[in-house]
Amino acid sequence: MQPVQITGTYPLNAWYAVGTDVEIGRHLLARTVCDIPMVLYRRFDRVPVALEDACWHRLLPLSAGKLRGDELECGYHGLVYNPQGQCTHAPGQDKVPSKACVRAFPVVERYRLVWVWPGDPEKADPALLPDLHWADDEEWAGEHSLIEMACDYRLVLDNLMDLSHETFVHTTSLGQQAVVESPFTVTHEGARVKLERWMIDVDGPPWLDMQLKLARGLAKTPKIDRWQIIHFEAPSTIVIDVGVAPTGSGARQGDRSKGVTGSVLNTVTPESHGRCHYFFQYSRSFALDDRGLTADMKEAIFRIFMEDKDVLEQQQRSMERMPNRRLVDLATDAGSLWARRAITAMVAAEREGATGGPDGAPAIQRAAANV
Ligand code: FES
Ligand SMILES: [Fe+2]
């Protein structure tokens, strides 16, 4: 096994989404995860494969080659690799060199995403996958999207942990003054952070008004109680329980039957310096069979999140122009600060583990215990 390089601002011993289920198929897809170029495809039996995207011989990206059944043929001198990354054929050679191989990464397909583990394969336990079950639960409807972001993955997480930005960035869909003015609570435990905000007896923003009208058959929306309950799980997954219900109908006490609930699924994969892959989905819990509505809502939420892309990429460029300036914090940053602490602890624990940490416990569990 090759040594695990720990060079970045992200843990390597974690599951990261690398593609949606429909993106990865019987073709070669190149995608970089945590500075590691990978090539992805499906075997004939549909099982996904992730190999390092550089041929053992002269480092040509294997994604420039061809699929030969379940194996991958390099597009330069024809070395062939099996799904385990072992070279099985070397044209013009009597014997395949015994060292001829490329890294094969642990892969799991779940929640309609394909996940890879870029770190130590011995630690790749599927039980450590973040929970995004809404994506394939029959009580929910939605579709994943991907936006390639030219910003550090933690800026996307900051953005999701502090939804006060909705008031200023998403003015025509999600924003309203109440978001920035309503109090919130933050709790944290190990690698998880939870932030909860309720807006009571307010007008609903257009995105949620539309859903409440559709779901409940209302001609006009009443004053509403609106909630945002953000669940972060280190290193980079955030699920946001959102919704509205007519004021006083008991949503805050637990009865959401008069309202409408959505689940915003987000997972962000570091790509390389200042770049990340942002996978997201808005899952709704009404009109589940309406595929046209699913497509419309996917398109609408994509446009809304492109507003975030614009802001975050400007922020990244500004930070790079001023590398010595520190970011300062406001009260609304509490959630993102705890999230960043959890990530930092994971990275630190992994560095310790990579150099023979004190107790030999898996890095993620120790990180969780330390936060
Ligand atoms: S670079 Fe791949 S076979 Fe030579
Ligand atoms: Fe946003």
Short mmCIF file of C-alpha atoms in Angstrom, two decimals, residues 1-368:
data_model
loop_
_atom_site.label_atom_id
_atom_site.label_comp_id
_atom_site.label_asym_id
_atom_site.label_seq_id
_atom_site.Cartn_x
_atom_site.Cartn_y
_atom_site.Cartn_z
CA MET A 1 0.00 0.00 0.00
CA GLN A 2 1.28 3.47 -0.82
CA PRO A 3 1.74 5.92 2.06
CA VAL A 4 -1.13 8.31 2.61
CA GLN A 5 -0.12 11.90 1.96
CA ILE A 6 -1.63 14.41 4.34
CA THR A 7 -1.07 17.75 2.75
CA GLY A 8 -4.38 19.55 2.74
CA THR A 9 -6.91 21.30 4.85
CA TYR A 10 -9.25 18.32 4.73
CA PRO A 11 -9.13 14.83 6.21
CA LEU A 12 -8.36 12.06 3.75
CA ASN A 13 -9.90 9.35 5.89
CA ALA A 14 -13.49 10.18 5.04
CA TRP A 15 -16.11 9.33 2.45
CA TYR A 16 -16.51 12.02 -0.20
CA ALA A 17 -19.14 12.14 -2.93
CA VAL A 18 -17.40 11.88 -6.28
CA GLY A 19 -20.37 11.68 -8.64
CA THR A 20 -24.09 11.18 -8.87
CA ASP A 21 -25.38 7.71 -9.71
CA VAL A 22 -26.29 8.82 -13.24
CA GLU A 23 -22.96 10.50 -13.98
CA ILE A 24 -20.93 7.34 -13.52
CA GLY A 25 -21.50 4.67 -16.14
CA ARG A 26 -19.84 2.65 -18.90
CA HIS A 27 -17.54 5.49 -19.80
CA LEU A 28 -14.46 7.07 -18.19
CA LEU A 29 -15.05 10.10 -15.97
CA ALA A 30 -12.09 12.11 -14.64
CA ARG A 31 -12.59 13.86 -11.31
CA THR A 32 -10.10 15.10 -8.72
CA VAL A 33 -10.78 14.48 -5.03
CA CYS A 34 -8.51 15.90 -2.30
CA ASP A 35 -5.84 16.66 -4.90
CA ILE A 36 -5.91 13.08 -6.18
CA PRO A 37 -6.90 12.67 -9.83
CA MET A 38 -9.29 9.75 -10.17
CA VAL A 39 -10.90 7.97 -13.08
CA LEU A 40 -14.35 6.53 -12.50
CA TYR A 41 -16.45 4.00 -14.37
CA ARG A 42 -18.83 1.10 -13.80
CA ARG A 43 -17.99 -2.54 -14.29
CA PHE A 44 -20.32 -4.48 -16.54
CA ASP A 45 -22.28 -5.55 -13.43
CA ARG A 46 -22.77 -1.81 -12.63
CA VAL A 47 -20.44 -1.76 -9.63
CA PRO A 48 -18.55 1.57 -9.63
CA VAL A 49 -14.74 1.64 -9.81
CA ALA A 50 -12.32 4.45 -8.86
CA LEU A 51 -8.67 4.28 -9.92
CA GLU A 52 -5.89 6.80 -9.77
CA ASP A 53 -6.00 8.71 -13.04
CA ALA A 54 -2.36 8.26 -14.02
CA CYS A 55 -0.87 5.29 -15.81
CA TRP A 56 1.94 3.47 -13.96
CA HIS A 57 4.13 3.70 -17.07
CA ARG A 58 4.28 7.34 -18.21
CA LEU A 59 1.48 8.86 -16.13
CA LEU A 60 -0.91 9.51 -19.00
CA PRO A 61 -4.36 10.04 -17.43
CA LEU A 62 -6.14 6.72 -17.69
CA SER A 63 -9.31 8.67 -18.39
CA ALA A 64 -7.81 9.23 -21.86
CA GLY A 65 -7.90 5.47 -22.43
CA LYS A 66 -10.66 2.96 -23.18
CA LEU A 67 -12.84 0.55 -21.30
CA ARG A 68 -12.21 -3.08 -22.29
CA GLY A 69 -14.94 -5.02 -20.55
CA ASP A 70 -14.31 -4.46 -16.85
CA GLU A 71 -10.73 -3.37 -17.49
CA LEU A 72 -9.19 -0.09 -18.55
CA GLU A 73 -6.67 0.19 -21.37
CA CYS A 74 -4.23 3.10 -21.29
CA GLY A 75 -4.51 5.31 -24.37
CA TYR A 76 -0.76 5.63 -24.87
CA HIS A 77 1.02 2.23 -24.92
CA GLY A 78 -1.88 -0.02 -24.08
CA LEU A 79 -1.22 -1.23 -20.53
CA VAL A 80 -4.42 -2.77 -19.21
CA TYR A 81 -5.59 -2.46 -15.58
CA ASN A 82 -8.27 -4.41 -13.77
CA PRO A 83 -10.77 -2.79 -11.35
CA GLN A 84 -8.35 -3.46 -8.48
CA GLY A 85 -5.73 -1.32 -10.25
CA GLN A 86 -3.46 -4.24 -11.11
CA CYS A 87 -1.93 -4.31 -14.58
CA THR A 88 -3.06 -7.47 -16.38
CA HIS A 89 -1.54 -6.93 -19.82
CA ALA A 90 1.54 -5.10 -21.10
CA PRO A 91 1.79 -5.11 -24.92
CA GLY A 92 5.16 -6.29 -26.21
CA GLN A 93 6.21 -7.75 -22.84
CA ASP A 94 6.36 -11.45 -22.08
CA LYS A 95 5.50 -10.78 -18.49
CA VAL A 96 3.53 -8.04 -16.79
CA PRO A 97 5.92 -6.20 -14.44
CA SER A 98 4.91 -7.24 -10.94
CA LYS A 99 4.91 -3.66 -9.66
CA ALA A 100 2.68 -2.38 -12.44
CA CYS A 101 -0.42 -1.07 -10.70
CA VAL A 102 -2.31 2.10 -9.88
CA ARG A 103 -4.17 2.95 -6.69
CA ALA A 104 -7.73 1.66 -6.47
CA PHE A 105 -9.93 3.57 -4.05
CA PRO A 106 -12.68 2.13 -1.85
CA VAL A 107 -16.04 2.98 -3.38
CA VAL A 108 -19.59 2.82 -2.06
CA GLU A 109 -22.77 3.75 -3.89
CA ARG A 110 -25.45 5.06 -1.58
CA TYR A 111 -28.13 7.77 -1.51
CA ARG A 112 -27.86 7.98 -5.32
CA LEU A 113 -24.29 9.19 -5.00
CA VAL A 114 -20.99 7.39 -5.53
CA TRP A 115 -18.57 7.92 -2.65
CA VAL A 116 -14.82 7.38 -2.53
CA TRP A 117 -12.40 7.13 0.38
CA PRO A 118 -9.13 8.85 -0.62
CA GLY A 119 -7.24 7.93 2.58
CA ASP A 120 -6.13 4.69 4.19
CA PRO A 121 -8.25 1.92 2.61
CA GLU A 122 -8.05 -0.13 5.81
CA LYS A 123 -10.17 2.49 7.51
CA ALA A 124 -12.84 2.73 4.80
CA ASP A 125 -15.85 1.60 6.80
CA PRO A 126 -19.21 2.17 5.02
CA ALA A 127 -20.76 2.73 8.46
CA LEU A 128 -18.96 6.09 8.46
CA LEU A 129 -20.94 7.39 5.47
CA PRO A 130 -22.94 10.51 6.32
CA ASP A 131 -26.70 10.01 6.37
CA LEU A 132 -28.42 11.35 3.24
CA HIS A 133 -31.23 8.79 3.19
CA TRP A 134 -33.78 11.39 2.03
CA ALA A 135 -32.23 11.08 -1.43
CA ASP A 136 -33.62 7.58 -1.96
CA ASP A 137 -36.45 7.41 0.55
CA GLU A 138 -39.86 6.84 -1.04
CA GLU A 139 -41.40 9.45 1.28
CA TRP A 140 -39.29 12.14 -0.41
CA ALA A 141 -38.74 13.39 -3.97
CA GLY A 142 -35.81 15.27 -5.46
CA GLU A 143 -32.78 15.05 -7.73
CA HIS A 144 -29.11 15.68 -7.06
CA SER A 145 -27.24 18.50 -8.76
CA LEU A 146 -23.56 19.32 -8.92
CA ILE A 147 -21.97 22.74 -9.07
CA GLU A 148 -18.22 23.02 -9.57
CA MET A 149 -17.09 25.79 -7.25
CA ALA A 150 -13.86 27.78 -7.59
CA CYS A 151 -13.59 28.19 -3.82
CA ASP A 152 -12.32 26.31 -0.80
CA TYR A 153 -14.86 23.71 0.31
CA ARG A 154 -15.06 25.30 3.76
CA LEU A 155 -16.50 28.49 2.29
CA VAL A 156 -19.49 26.46 1.07
CA LEU A 157 -19.88 24.98 4.55
CA ASP A 158 -19.67 28.44 6.15
CA ASN A 159 -22.36 29.61 3.76
CA LEU A 160 -24.71 26.76 4.69
CA MET A 161 -24.11 27.08 8.42
CA ASP A 162 -24.98 30.79 8.34
CA LEU A 163 -28.25 31.22 6.48
CA SER A 164 -28.49 34.90 7.39
CA HIS A 165 -27.00 35.39 3.92
CA GLU A 166 -30.38 34.41 2.43
CA THR A 167 -31.66 37.87 3.28
CA PHE A 168 -29.05 39.51 1.07
CA VAL A 169 -28.08 36.90 -1.52
CA HIS A 170 -31.38 35.13 -2.26
CA THR A 171 -33.64 38.16 -2.24
CA THR A 172 -36.25 36.80 -4.65
CA SER A 173 -36.59 33.25 -3.30
CA LEU A 174 -35.52 32.45 0.26
CA GLY A 175 -34.58 35.79 1.72
CA GLN A 176 -36.53 37.79 4.26
CA GLN A 177 -35.57 40.12 7.06
CA ALA A 178 -36.70 37.60 9.67
CA VAL A 179 -33.86 35.21 8.82
CA VAL A 180 -31.18 37.63 9.88
CA GLU A 181 -33.19 38.97 12.83
CA SER A 182 -34.41 35.75 14.45
CA PRO A 183 -32.42 34.17 17.26
CA PHE A 184 -30.87 30.72 16.85
CA THR A 185 -29.29 28.09 19.03
CA VAL A 186 -26.16 26.06 18.32
CA THR A 187 -25.28 22.73 19.88
CA HIS A 188 -22.38 20.46 19.07
CA GLU A 189 -21.21 17.02 19.95
CA GLY A 190 -18.14 15.38 18.49
CA ALA A 191 -18.12 15.70 14.74
CA ARG A 192 -21.67 17.07 14.63
CA VAL A 193 -23.08 20.58 14.94
CA LYS A 194 -26.75 21.54 15.02
CA LEU A 195 -28.10 25.04 14.50
CA GLU A 196 -31.80 25.78 14.90
CA ARG A 197 -33.68 28.94 14.00
CA TRP A 198 -37.42 29.65 14.13
CA MET A 199 -39.13 32.65 12.60
CA ILE A 200 -42.56 33.11 14.14
CA ASP A 201 -45.58 34.84 12.62
CA VAL A 202 -43.88 36.19 9.52
CA ASP A 203 -44.64 36.33 5.79
CA GLY A 204 -43.23 33.37 3.92
CA PRO A 205 -40.55 33.85 1.26
CA PRO A 206 -41.59 32.99 -2.34
CA TRP A 207 -39.86 29.58 -2.48
CA LEU A 208 -41.66 28.27 0.61
CA ASP A 209 -44.93 30.12 -0.08
CA MET A 210 -45.14 28.32 -3.40
CA GLN A 211 -44.66 24.94 -1.72
CA LEU A 212 -47.16 25.60 1.04
CA LYS A 213 -49.80 26.62 -1.52
CA LEU A 214 -49.14 23.56 -3.66
CA ALA A 215 -48.95 21.07 -0.83
CA ARG A 216 -52.01 22.33 1.04
CA GLY A 217 -54.09 23.63 -1.88
CA LEU A 218 -54.22 27.18 -0.53
CA ALA A 219 -55.16 30.15 -2.71
CA LYS A 220 -53.26 32.53 -0.49
CA THR A 221 -50.65 31.86 2.15
CA PRO A 222 -51.31 32.97 5.70
CA LYS A 223 -48.73 34.30 8.13
CA ILE A 224 -46.36 31.47 8.82
CA ASP A 225 -43.88 30.02 11.26
CA ARG A 226 -40.68 29.12 9.43
CA TRP A 227 -37.89 26.82 10.58
CA GLN A 228 -34.30 26.06 9.57
CA ILE A 229 -32.64 23.21 11.45
CA ILE A 230 -29.11 22.67 10.18
CA HIS A 231 -27.26 19.40 10.84
CA PHE A 232 -23.54 19.39 10.06
CA GLU A 233 -21.48 16.22 10.06
CA ALA A 234 -17.72 16.51 9.64
CA PRO A 235 -16.02 16.79 7.36
CA SER A 236 -18.43 18.19 4.80
CA THR A 237 -22.05 17.10 4.87
CA ILE A 238 -24.97 19.33 5.87
CA VAL A 239 -28.64 18.43 5.95
CA ILE A 240 -31.06 21.29 6.51
CA ASP A 241 -34.57 20.57 7.69
CA VAL A 242 -36.61 23.52 6.39
CA GLY A 243 -40.26 24.40 6.17
CA VAL A 244 -43.18 26.61 6.95
CA ALA A 245 -46.58 26.12 8.59
CA PRO A 246 -49.47 28.52 9.29
CA THR A 247 -48.72 30.50 12.43
CA GLY A 248 -49.98 28.81 15.54
CA SER A 249 -50.65 25.45 13.86
CA GLY A 250 -48.24 23.73 16.20
CA ALA A 251 -45.18 23.17 14.02
CA ARG A 252 -42.73 24.30 16.65
CA GLN A 253 -44.40 21.93 19.12
CA GLY A 254 -43.97 19.05 16.67
CA ASP A 255 -47.16 19.04 14.56
CA ARG A 256 -46.17 19.90 11.00
CA SER A 257 -49.32 18.42 9.46
CA LYS A 258 -50.63 21.82 8.29
CA GLY A 259 -47.30 22.90 6.86
CA VAL A 260 -44.74 21.79 4.34
CA THR A 261 -41.32 20.30 5.05
CA GLY A 262 -38.25 20.12 2.83
CA SER A 263 -34.83 18.64 3.32
CA VAL A 264 -31.80 20.30 1.77
CA LEU A 265 -29.03 17.74 1.29
CA ASN A 266 -25.52 19.08 0.80
CA THR A 267 -22.17 17.37 0.60
CA VAL A 268 -19.03 19.17 -0.49
CA THR A 269 -15.93 17.42 -1.79
CA PRO A 270 -12.55 19.18 -1.76
CA GLU A 271 -11.05 19.05 -5.23
CA SER A 272 -7.75 20.94 -5.22
CA HIS A 273 -6.53 24.24 -3.86
CA GLY A 274 -9.43 26.68 -3.96
CA ARG A 275 -11.81 24.32 -5.72
CA CYS A 276 -14.55 21.89 -4.68
CA HIS A 277 -17.40 19.78 -5.99
CA TYR A 278 -20.70 20.80 -4.42
CA PHE A 279 -23.44 18.14 -4.54
CA PHE A 280 -26.89 19.15 -3.36
CA GLN A 281 -30.53 18.25 -3.56
CA TYR A 282 -33.78 19.78 -2.37
CA SER A 283 -36.07 16.94 -1.30
CA ARG A 284 -39.75 17.64 -0.91
CA SER A 285 -42.33 15.60 0.96
CA PHE A 286 -45.47 16.28 -1.10
CA ALA A 287 -46.66 15.55 -4.68
CA LEU A 288 -44.11 12.77 -4.78
CA ASP A 289 -45.14 11.40 -8.18
CA ASP A 290 -44.99 14.72 -10.01
CA ARG A 291 -41.77 14.35 -11.99
CA GLY A 292 -42.31 17.67 -13.76
CA LEU A 293 -42.40 19.38 -10.38
CA THR A 294 -39.18 17.57 -9.43
CA ALA A 295 -37.50 18.92 -12.57
CA ASP A 296 -38.85 22.45 -12.00
CA MET A 297 -37.73 22.49 -8.38
CA LYS A 298 -34.31 21.08 -9.28
CA GLU A 299 -33.85 23.87 -11.81
CA ALA A 300 -35.08 26.52 -9.37
CA ILE A 301 -32.81 25.45 -6.51
CA PHE A 302 -29.88 25.21 -8.93
CA ARG A 303 -30.42 28.84 -9.94
CA ILE A 304 -30.66 29.87 -6.27
CA PHE A 305 -27.41 28.06 -5.42
CA MET A 306 -25.67 29.68 -8.40
CA GLU A 307 -26.18 32.93 -6.46
CA ASP A 308 -24.05 31.38 -3.70
CA LYS A 309 -21.44 30.34 -6.27
CA ASP A 310 -21.11 33.91 -7.45
CA VAL A 311 -20.60 35.24 -3.91
CA LEU A 312 -18.26 32.46 -2.76
CA GLU A 313 -16.02 32.63 -5.81
CA GLN A 314 -15.71 36.40 -5.37
CA GLN A 315 -14.88 35.80 -1.71
CA GLN A 316 -12.21 33.24 -2.65
CA ARG A 317 -10.60 35.64 -5.13
CA SER A 318 -10.64 38.44 -2.59
CA MET A 319 -9.05 36.21 0.07
CA GLU A 320 -6.33 35.20 -2.38
CA ARG A 321 -5.60 38.85 -3.17
CA MET A 322 -5.18 39.48 0.57
CA PRO A 323 -3.55 36.33 1.96
CA ASN A 324 -2.42 38.01 5.15
CA ARG A 325 -5.83 39.30 6.17
CA ARG A 326 -7.64 37.29 8.82
CA LEU A 327 -11.37 36.63 8.64
CA VAL A 328 -13.27 38.14 11.55
CA ASP A 329 -16.36 36.62 13.11
CA LEU A 330 -19.87 37.78 13.92
CA ALA A 331 -22.46 36.14 16.15
CA THR A 332 -24.04 34.53 13.07
CA ASP A 333 -20.78 32.62 12.43
CA ALA A 334 -21.23 30.43 15.53
CA GLY A 335 -22.39 27.39 13.56
CA SER A 336 -19.61 27.57 10.99
CA LEU A 337 -16.98 28.09 13.68
CA TRP A 338 -18.01 24.86 15.40
CA ALA A 339 -18.05 23.09 12.05
CA ARG A 340 -14.54 24.29 11.30
CA ARG A 341 -13.36 23.19 14.70
CA ALA A 342 -14.69 19.71 14.03
CA ILE A 343 -12.87 19.60 10.67
CA THR A 344 -9.64 20.88 12.19
CA ALA A 345 -9.84 18.23 14.91
CA MET A 346 -10.36 15.52 12.29
CA VAL A 347 -7.36 16.67 10.27
CA ALA A 348 -5.20 16.92 13.41
CA ALA A 349 -6.24 13.45 14.58
CA GLU A 350 -5.47 12.05 11.15
CA ARG A 351 -1.98 13.57 11.18
CA GLU A 352 -1.39 12.00 14.58
CA GLY A 353 -2.74 8.67 13.38
CA ALA A 354 -0.55 8.79 10.26
CA THR A 355 2.54 9.15 12.41
CA GLY A 356 1.50 6.43 14.83
CA GLY A 357 -0.89 8.30 17.15
CA PRO A 358 -0.96 7.69 20.87
CA ASP A 359 -3.78 5.17 21.16
CA GLY A 360 -3.99 3.73 17.66
CA ALA A 361 -7.74 4.42 17.57
CA PRO A 362 -9.30 5.28 14.20
CA ALA A 363 -8.75 8.96 13.40
CA ILE A 364 -12.40 9.82 12.92
CA GLN A 365 -13.49 8.44 16.25
CA ARG A 366 -10.69 10.20 18.05
CA ALA A 367 -11.54 13.43 16.26
CA ALA A 368 -15.12 13.10 17.37
#
